[in-house]
């Protein structure tokens, strides 16, 4: 079945011939096909239009905690008590940039939106390049990470638009080693 035959009046079904439109206007089948194609594209375009909203990240991170070492493998003098945390997550398709919110209490766990209020602790927002990788995963290295519970939220920028913040991941930084999320 020809698309033009579905959209044109019954008298216009023949291809590569001249047709007379019922009101007396003369058109060729090529003209009718391009008109039919335009009409069909106008009908289809709204069906394939997709929302540009960036999905909220499913943040499942791991952390590795190390002491501060020189590249030579020696501990940094005066920083033996400090630890660095390496936060890793699966990279997201189309990511242009990430942000981690460290110890932020102003993010709704339900929606990922930032809450408003004067008495809410803001935490620290850390910019992370999309090409920052550790062992094949997106990551951020945080030297001087405070000992104790460290809470992280993640969001991603895709096509110039930021997602909502993820649910938090907690890591209890106390000694060198590998850690998974720890519930409060």
JSON list of C-alpha atoms in Angstrom, two decimals:
[
{"chain": "A", "resi": 1, "resn": "UNK", "atom": "CA", "xyz": [0.00, 0.00, 0.00]},
{"chain": "A", "resi": 2, "resn": "UNK", "atom": "CA", "xyz": [1.33, 3.42, -0.95]},
{"chain": "A", "resi": 3, "resn": "UNK", "atom": "CA", "xyz": [1.27, 6.06, 1.80]},
{"chain": "A", "resi": 4, "resn": "UNK", "atom": "CA", "xyz": [-0.01, 8.53, -0.76]},
{"chain": "A", "resi": 5, "resn": "UNK", "atom": "CA", "xyz": [-2.95, 6.22, -1.43]},
{"chain": "A", "resi": 6, "resn": "UNK", "atom": "CA", "xyz": [-3.90, 6.28, 2.23]},
{"chain": "A", "resi": 7, "resn": "UNK", "atom": "CA", "xyz": [-3.88, 10.06, 2.42]},
{"chain": "A", "resi": 8, "resn": "UNK", "atom": "CA", "xyz": [-5.04, 11.10, -1.06]},
{"chain": "A", "resi": 9, "resn": "UNK", "atom": "CA", "xyz": [-8.63, 11.11, -2.40]},
{"chain": "A", "resi": 10, "resn": "UNK", "atom": "CA", "xyz": [-9.70, 7.94, -4.27]},
{"chain": "A", "resi": 11, "resn": "UNK", "atom": "CA", "xyz": [-9.18, 9.52, -7.69]},
{"chain": "A", "resi": 12, "resn": "UNK", "atom": "CA", "xyz": [-5.42, 9.97, -7.03]},
{"chain": "A", "resi": 13, "resn": "UNK", "atom": "CA", "xyz": [-4.18, 6.38, -6.56]},
{"chain": "A", "resi": 14, "resn": "UNK", "atom": "CA", "xyz": [-2.09, 5.95, -9.72]},
{"chain": "A", "resi": 15, "resn": "UNK", "atom": "CA", "xyz": [1.70, 6.60, -9.61]},
{"chain": "A", "resi": 16, "resn": "UNK", "atom": "CA", "xyz": [3.76, 8.55, -12.17]},
{"chain": "A", "resi": 17, "resn": "UNK", "atom": "CA", "xyz": [0.67, 9.87, -13.92]},
{"chain": "A", "resi": 18, "resn": "UNK", "atom": "CA", "xyz": [-0.99, 13.19, -13.82]},
{"chain": "A", "resi": 19, "resn": "UNK", "atom": "CA", "xyz": [-4.09, 13.34, -11.65]},
{"chain": "A", "resi": 20, "resn": "UNK", "atom": "CA", "xyz": [-6.91, 15.80, -11.51]},
{"chain": "A", "resi": 21, "resn": "UNK", "atom": "CA", "xyz": [-7.94, 16.79, -8.01]},
{"chain": "A", "resi": 22, "resn": "UNK", "atom": "CA", "xyz": [-11.71, 16.86, -7.55]},
{"chain": "A", "resi": 23, "resn": "UNK", "atom": "CA", "xyz": [-11.87, 20.70, -7.52]},
{"chain": "A", "resi": 24, "resn": "UNK", "atom": "CA", "xyz": [-10.10, 20.78, -10.91]},
{"chain": "A", "resi": 25, "resn": "UNK", "atom": "CA", "xyz": [-6.51, 21.44, -9.70]},
{"chain": "A", "resi": 26, "resn": "UNK", "atom": "CA", "xyz": [-3.82, 19.47, -11.58]},
{"chain": "A", "resi": 27, "resn": "UNK", "atom": "CA", "xyz": [-1.03, 17.81, -9.46]},
{"chain": "A", "resi": 28, "resn": "UNK", "atom": "CA", "xyz": [1.58, 15.18, -10.22]},
{"chain": "A", "resi": 29, "resn": "UNK", "atom": "CA", "xyz": [1.95, 12.07, -8.06]},
{"chain": "A", "resi": 30, "resn": "UNK", "atom": "CA", "xyz": [5.42, 13.32, -6.94]},
{"chain": "A", "resi": 31, "resn": "UNK", "atom": "CA", "xyz": [3.81, 16.47, -5.54]},
{"chain": "A", "resi": 32, "resn": "UNK", "atom": "CA", "xyz": [1.14, 14.39, -3.83]},
{"chain": "A", "resi": 33, "resn": "UNK", "atom": "CA", "xyz": [3.75, 12.04, -2.33]},
{"chain": "A", "resi": 34, "resn": "UNK", "atom": "CA", "xyz": [5.83, 14.90, -0.91]},
{"chain": "A", "resi": 35, "resn": "UNK", "atom": "CA", "xyz": [2.67, 16.46, 0.54]},
{"chain": "A", "resi": 36, "resn": "UNK", "atom": "CA", "xyz": [1.64, 13.12, 1.98]},
{"chain": "A", "resi": 37, "resn": "UNK", "atom": "CA", "xyz": [5.12, 12.59, 3.42]},
{"chain": "A", "resi": 38, "resn": "UNK", "atom": "CA", "xyz": [5.08, 16.02, 5.06]},
{"chain": "A", "resi": 39, "resn": "UNK", "atom": "CA", "xyz": [1.65, 15.35, 6.54]},
{"chain": "A", "resi": 40, "resn": "UNK", "atom": "CA", "xyz": [2.75, 11.97, 7.86]},
{"chain": "A", "resi": 41, "resn": "UNK", "atom": "CA", "xyz": [5.91, 13.44, 9.43]},
{"chain": "A", "resi": 42, "resn": "UNK", "atom": "CA", "xyz": [3.81, 16.07, 11.22]},
{"chain": "A", "resi": 43, "resn": "UNK", "atom": "CA", "xyz": [1.70, 13.29, 12.68]},
{"chain": "A", "resi": 44, "resn": "UNK", "atom": "CA", "xyz": [4.65, 11.12, 13.76]},
{"chain": "A", "resi": 45, "resn": "UNK", "atom": "CA", "xyz": [7.00, 13.75, 15.27]},
{"chain": "A", "resi": 46, "resn": "UNK", "atom": "CA", "xyz": [4.90, 14.33, 18.41]},
{"chain": "A", "resi": 47, "resn": "UNK", "atom": "CA", "xyz": [4.88, 10.57, 19.03]},
{"chain": "A", "resi": 48, "resn": "UNK", "atom": "CA", "xyz": [8.67, 10.28, 19.16]},
{"chain": "A", "resi": 49, "resn": "UNK", "atom": "CA", "xyz": [9.39, 13.43, 21.16]},
{"chain": "A", "resi": 50, "resn": "UNK", "atom": "CA", "xyz": [11.02, 12.43, 24.46]},
{"chain": "A", "resi": 51, "resn": "UNK", "atom": "CA", "xyz": [11.30, 14.38, 27.68]},
{"chain": "A", "resi": 52, "resn": "UNK", "atom": "CA", "xyz": [14.76, 15.86, 28.23]},
{"chain": "A", "resi": 53, "resn": "UNK", "atom": "CA", "xyz": [14.70, 15.27, 32.00]},
{"chain": "A", "resi": 54, "resn": "UNK", "atom": "CA", "xyz": [17.82, 13.50, 33.27]},
{"chain": "A", "resi": 55, "resn": "UNK", "atom": "CA", "xyz": [17.10, 10.39, 35.34]},
{"chain": "A", "resi": 56, "resn": "UNK", "atom": "CA", "xyz": [18.06, 10.39, 39.03]},
{"chain": "A", "resi": 57, "resn": "UNK", "atom": "CA", "xyz": [21.27, 8.35, 39.44]},
{"chain": "A", "resi": 58, "resn": "UNK", "atom": "CA", "xyz": [21.09, 4.90, 41.03]},
{"chain": "A", "resi": 59, "resn": "UNK", "atom": "CA", "xyz": [24.16, 5.59, 43.17]},
{"chain": "A", "resi": 60, "resn": "UNK", "atom": "CA", "xyz": [25.72, 2.35, 44.45]},
{"chain": "A", "resi": 61, "resn": "UNK", "atom": "CA", "xyz": [29.21, 3.34, 45.47]},
{"chain": "A", "resi": 62, "resn": "UNK", "atom": "CA", "xyz": [32.15, 1.68, 47.11]},
{"chain": "A", "resi": 63, "resn": "UNK", "atom": "CA", "xyz": [34.98, 3.36, 48.97]},
{"chain": "A", "resi": 64, "resn": "UNK", "atom": "CA", "xyz": [38.60, 2.55, 49.40]},
{"chain": "A", "resi": 65, "resn": "UNK", "atom": "CA", "xyz": [40.46, 4.26, 52.21]},
{"chain": "A", "resi": 66, "resn": "UNK", "atom": "CA", "xyz": [44.22, 4.71, 52.17]},
{"chain": "A", "resi": 67, "resn": "UNK", "atom": "CA", "xyz": [46.82, 6.65, 54.08]},
{"chain": "A", "resi": 68, "resn": "UNK", "atom": "CA", "xyz": [48.60, 9.59, 52.43]},
{"chain": "A", "resi": 69, "resn": "UNK", "atom": "CA", "xyz": [51.57, 8.21, 50.49]},
{"chain": "A", "resi": 70, "resn": "UNK", "atom": "CA", "xyz": [54.13, 9.87, 48.24]},
{"chain": "A", "resi": 71, "resn": "UNK", "atom": "CA", "xyz": [54.47, 8.46, 44.72]},
{"chain": "A", "resi": 72, "resn": "UNK", "atom": "CA", "xyz": [57.60, 6.79, 46.01]},
{"chain": "A", "resi": 73, "resn": "UNK", "atom": "CA", "xyz": [55.49, 4.66, 48.37]},
{"chain": "A", "resi": 74, "resn": "UNK", "atom": "CA", "xyz": [56.58, 6.43, 51.57]},
{"chain": "A", "resi": 75, "resn": "UNK", "atom": "CA", "xyz": [54.04, 7.88, 54.04]},
{"chain": "A", "resi": 76, "resn": "UNK", "atom": "CA", "xyz": [53.81, 11.68, 53.88]},
{"chain": "A", "resi": 77, "resn": "UNK", "atom": "CA", "xyz": [55.58, 13.12, 56.94]},
{"chain": "A", "resi": 78, "resn": "UNK", "atom": "CA", "xyz": [53.17, 14.84, 59.32]},
{"chain": "A", "resi": 79, "resn": "UNK", "atom": "CA", "xyz": [50.11, 13.26, 57.59]},
{"chain": "A", "resi": 80, "resn": "UNK", "atom": "CA", "xyz": [50.34, 9.75, 59.00]},
{"chain": "A", "resi": 81, "resn": "UNK", "atom": "CA", "xyz": [47.02, 10.28, 60.81]},
{"chain": "A", "resi": 82, "resn": "UNK", "atom": "CA", "xyz": [45.17, 11.46, 57.67]},
{"chain": "A", "resi": 83, "resn": "UNK", "atom": "CA", "xyz": [43.23, 9.19, 55.36]},
{"chain": "A", "resi": 84, "resn": "UNK", "atom": "CA", "xyz": [42.06, 9.62, 51.78]},
{"chain": "A", "resi": 85, "resn": "UNK", "atom": "CA", "xyz": [38.85, 8.11, 50.51]},
{"chain": "A", "resi": 86, "resn": "UNK", "atom": "CA", "xyz": [38.39, 6.98, 46.92]},
{"chain": "A", "resi": 87, "resn": "UNK", "atom": "CA", "xyz": [34.66, 6.98, 46.14]},
{"chain": "A", "resi": 88, "resn": "UNK", "atom": "CA", "xyz": [33.79, 4.87, 43.07]},
{"chain": "A", "resi": 89, "resn": "UNK", "atom": "CA", "xyz": [30.57, 4.33, 41.10]},
{"chain": "A", "resi": 90, "resn": "UNK", "atom": "CA", "xyz": [29.49, 2.99, 37.72]},
{"chain": "A", "resi": 91, "resn": "UNK", "atom": "CA", "xyz": [29.86, 5.64, 34.99]},
{"chain": "A", "resi": 92, "resn": "UNK", "atom": "CA", "xyz": [26.63, 6.97, 33.49]},
{"chain": "A", "resi": 93, "resn": "UNK", "atom": "CA", "xyz": [25.90, 7.12, 29.77]},
{"chain": "A", "resi": 94, "resn": "UNK", "atom": "CA", "xyz": [26.22, 10.64, 28.36]},
{"chain": "A", "resi": 95, "resn": "UNK", "atom": "CA", "xyz": [27.74, 12.09, 31.55]},
{"chain": "A", "resi": 96, "resn": "UNK", "atom": "CA", "xyz": [29.42, 15.46, 31.00]},
{"chain": "A", "resi": 97, "resn": "UNK", "atom": "CA", "xyz": [30.18, 16.06, 34.67]},
{"chain": "A", "resi": 98, "resn": "UNK", "atom": "CA", "xyz": [29.32, 14.76, 38.15]},
{"chain": "A", "resi": 99, "resn": "UNK", "atom": "CA", "xyz": [28.85, 16.42, 41.51]},
{"chain": "A", "resi": 100, "resn": "UNK", "atom": "CA", "xyz": [29.19, 14.76, 44.89]},
{"chain": "A", "resi": 101, "resn": "UNK", "atom": "CA", "xyz": [27.56, 16.39, 47.89]},
{"chain": "A", "resi": 102, "resn": "UNK", "atom": "CA", "xyz": [29.63, 15.46, 50.95]},
{"chain": "A", "resi": 103, "resn": "UNK", "atom": "CA", "xyz": [27.77, 15.38, 54.28]},
{"chain": "A", "resi": 104, "resn": "UNK", "atom": "CA", "xyz": [24.77, 17.24, 52.85]},
{"chain": "A", "resi": 105, "resn": "UNK", "atom": "CA", "xyz": [21.61, 17.18, 54.95]},
{"chain": "A", "resi": 106, "resn": "UNK", "atom": "CA", "xyz": [19.57, 19.46, 52.71]},
{"chain": "A", "resi": 107, "resn": "UNK", "atom": "CA", "xyz": [18.66, 16.83, 50.08]},
{"chain": "A", "resi": 108, "resn": "UNK", "atom": "CA", "xyz": [15.34, 15.00, 50.10]},
{"chain": "A", "resi": 109, "resn": "UNK", "atom": "CA", "xyz": [15.95, 11.25, 50.09]},
{"chain": "A", "resi": 110, "resn": "UNK", "atom": "CA", "xyz": [12.50, 10.77, 48.58]},
{"chain": "A", "resi": 111, "resn": "UNK", "atom": "CA", "xyz": [12.86, 13.05, 45.55]},
{"chain": "A", "resi": 112, "resn": "UNK", "atom": "CA", "xyz": [16.51, 14.12, 45.33]},
{"chain": "A", "resi": 113, "resn": "UNK", "atom": "CA", "xyz": [15.47, 17.79, 45.44]},
{"chain": "A", "resi": 114, "resn": "UNK", "atom": "CA", "xyz": [17.28, 20.31, 47.61]},
{"chain": "A", "resi": 115, "resn": "UNK", "atom": "CA", "xyz": [15.27, 21.37, 50.66]},
{"chain": "A", "resi": 116, "resn": "UNK", "atom": "CA", "xyz": [14.94, 25.02, 51.62]},
{"chain": "A", "resi": 117, "resn": "UNK", "atom": "CA", "xyz": [15.56, 26.38, 55.09]},
{"chain": "A", "resi": 118, "resn": "UNK", "atom": "CA", "xyz": [18.02, 28.47, 57.07]},
{"chain": "A", "resi": 119, "resn": "UNK", "atom": "CA", "xyz": [18.94, 25.83, 59.65]},
{"chain": "A", "resi": 120, "resn": "UNK", "atom": "CA", "xyz": [19.85, 23.05, 57.21]},
{"chain": "A", "resi": 121, "resn": "UNK", "atom": "CA", "xyz": [23.48, 22.03, 56.96]},
{"chain": "A", "resi": 122, "resn": "UNK", "atom": "CA", "xyz": [24.67, 22.55, 53.39]},
{"chain": "A", "resi": 123, "resn": "UNK", "atom": "CA", "xyz": [27.67, 20.21, 53.31]},
{"chain": "A", "resi": 124, "resn": "UNK", "atom": "CA", "xyz": [30.18, 20.54, 50.48]},
{"chain": "A", "resi": 125, "resn": "UNK", "atom": "CA", "xyz": [29.57, 20.16, 46.73]},
{"chain": "A", "resi": 126, "resn": "UNK", "atom": "CA", "xyz": [32.52, 18.61, 44.92]},
{"chain": "A", "resi": 127, "resn": "UNK", "atom": "CA", "xyz": [32.91, 18.90, 41.12]},
{"chain": "A", "resi": 128, "resn": "UNK", "atom": "CA", "xyz": [34.03, 15.65, 39.44]},
{"chain": "A", "resi": 129, "resn": "UNK", "atom": "CA", "xyz": [35.12, 15.45, 35.78]},
{"chain": "A", "resi": 130, "resn": "UNK", "atom": "CA", "xyz": [33.29, 12.83, 33.71]},
{"chain": "A", "resi": 131, "resn": "UNK", "atom": "CA", "xyz": [36.66, 11.40, 32.64]},
{"chain": "A", "resi": 132, "resn": "UNK", "atom": "CA", "xyz": [37.86, 10.79, 36.22]},
{"chain": "A", "resi": 133, "resn": "UNK", "atom": "CA", "xyz": [38.29, 7.00, 36.46]},
{"chain": "A", "resi": 134, "resn": "UNK", "atom": "CA", "xyz": [39.82, 4.58, 38.95]},
{"chain": "A", "resi": 135, "resn": "UNK", "atom": "CA", "xyz": [40.02, 0.93, 37.90]},
{"chain": "A", "resi": 136, "resn": "UNK", "atom": "CA", "xyz": [37.35, 1.33, 35.20]},
{"chain": "A", "resi": 137, "resn": "UNK", "atom": "CA", "xyz": [34.82, 3.14, 37.41]},
{"chain": "A", "resi": 138, "resn": "UNK", "atom": "CA", "xyz": [34.00, 6.83, 37.74]},
{"chain": "A", "resi": 139, "resn": "UNK", "atom": "CA", "xyz": [35.61, 8.10, 40.94]},
{"chain": "A", "resi": 140, "resn": "UNK", "atom": "CA", "xyz": [36.67, 10.94, 43.18]},
{"chain": "A", "resi": 141, "resn": "UNK", "atom": "CA", "xyz": [39.77, 10.89, 45.38]},
{"chain": "A", "resi": 142, "resn": "UNK", "atom": "CA", "xyz": [39.21, 12.84, 48.59]},
{"chain": "A", "resi": 143, "resn": "UNK", "atom": "CA", "xyz": [42.45, 13.47, 50.53]},
{"chain": "A", "resi": 144, "resn": "UNK", "atom": "CA", "xyz": [42.12, 14.41, 54.19]},
{"chain": "A", "resi": 145, "resn": "UNK", "atom": "CA", "xyz": [38.73, 12.69, 54.49]},
{"chain": "A", "resi": 146, "resn": "UNK", "atom": "CA", "xyz": [37.36, 13.08, 58.03]},
{"chain": "A", "resi": 147, "resn": "UNK", "atom": "CA", "xyz": [37.25, 9.93, 60.12]},
{"chain": "A", "resi": 148, "resn": "UNK", "atom": "CA", "xyz": [33.81, 8.63, 61.03]},
{"chain": "A", "resi": 149, "resn": "UNK", "atom": "CA", "xyz": [30.61, 8.55, 58.94]},
{"chain": "A", "resi": 150, "resn": "UNK", "atom": "CA", "xyz": [30.84, 10.33, 55.59]},
{"chain": "A", "resi": 151, "resn": "UNK", "atom": "CA", "xyz": [27.63, 10.72, 53.61]},
{"chain": "A", "resi": 152, "resn": "UNK", "atom": "CA", "xyz": [27.61, 11.25, 49.82]},
{"chain": "A", "resi": 153, "resn": "UNK", "atom": "CA", "xyz": [24.92, 12.10, 47.25]},
{"chain": "A", "resi": 154, "resn": "UNK", "atom": "CA", "xyz": [25.64, 12.09, 43.51]},
{"chain": "A", "resi": 155, "resn": "UNK", "atom": "CA", "xyz": [24.15, 13.87, 40.54]},
{"chain": "A", "resi": 156, "resn": "UNK", "atom": "CA", "xyz": [25.08, 13.87, 36.85]},
{"chain": "A", "resi": 157, "resn": "UNK", "atom": "CA", "xyz": [24.95, 16.43, 34.05]},
{"chain": "A", "resi": 158, "resn": "UNK", "atom": "CA", "xyz": [23.74, 15.12, 30.68]},
{"chain": "A", "resi": 159, "resn": "UNK", "atom": "CA", "xyz": [23.09, 17.39, 27.66]},
{"chain": "A", "resi": 160, "resn": "UNK", "atom": "CA", "xyz": [23.68, 20.44, 29.87]},
{"chain": "A", "resi": 161, "resn": "UNK", "atom": "CA", "xyz": [21.01, 19.46, 32.41]},
{"chain": "A", "resi": 162, "resn": "UNK", "atom": "CA", "xyz": [21.60, 18.28, 36.00]},
{"chain": "A", "resi": 163, "resn": "UNK", "atom": "CA", "xyz": [19.74, 15.28, 37.41]},
{"chain": "A", "resi": 164, "resn": "UNK", "atom": "CA", "xyz": [18.17, 15.26, 40.86]},
{"chain": "A", "resi": 165, "resn": "UNK", "atom": "CA", "xyz": [20.49, 14.12, 43.67]},
{"chain": "A", "resi": 166, "resn": "UNK", "atom": "CA", "xyz": [20.76, 10.37, 44.30]},
{"chain": "A", "resi": 167, "resn": "UNK", "atom": "CA", "xyz": [19.97, 8.61, 47.55]},
{"chain": "A", "resi": 168, "resn": "UNK", "atom": "CA", "xyz": [22.89, 8.86, 49.95]},
{"chain": "A", "resi": 169, "resn": "UNK", "atom": "CA", "xyz": [25.73, 6.40, 50.46]},
{"chain": "A", "resi": 170, "resn": "UNK", "atom": "CA", "xyz": [27.43, 6.28, 53.88]},
{"chain": "A", "resi": 171, "resn": "UNK", "atom": "CA", "xyz": [30.98, 5.19, 54.50]},
{"chain": "A", "resi": 172, "resn": "UNK", "atom": "CA", "xyz": [32.52, 4.78, 57.93]},
{"chain": "A", "resi": 173, "resn": "UNK", "atom": "CA", "xyz": [36.07, 5.98, 57.42]},
{"chain": "A", "resi": 174, "resn": "UNK", "atom": "CA", "xyz": [38.17, 4.64, 60.28]},
{"chain": "A", "resi": 175, "resn": "UNK", "atom": "CA", "xyz": [41.15, 2.75, 58.85]},
{"chain": "A", "resi": 176, "resn": "UNK", "atom": "CA", "xyz": [42.60, 1.77, 55.48]},
{"chain": "A", "resi": 177, "resn": "UNK", "atom": "CA", "xyz": [40.57, -0.80, 53.55]},
{"chain": "A", "resi": 178, "resn": "UNK", "atom": "CA", "xyz": [37.57, -1.28, 51.24]},
{"chain": "A", "resi": 179, "resn": "UNK", "atom": "CA", "xyz": [34.09, -0.30, 52.35]},
{"chain": "A", "resi": 180, "resn": "UNK", "atom": "CA", "xyz": [30.51, -0.60, 51.12]},
{"chain": "A", "resi": 181, "resn": "UNK", "atom": "CA", "xyz": [27.55, 1.61, 52.00]},
{"chain": "A", "resi": 182, "resn": "UNK", "atom": "CA", "xyz": [26.63, 1.45, 55.69]},
{"chain": "A", "resi": 183, "resn": "UNK", "atom": "CA", "xyz": [23.04, 2.13, 56.82]},
{"chain": "A", "resi": 184, "resn": "UNK", "atom": "CA", "xyz": [22.52, 4.59, 59.63]}
]
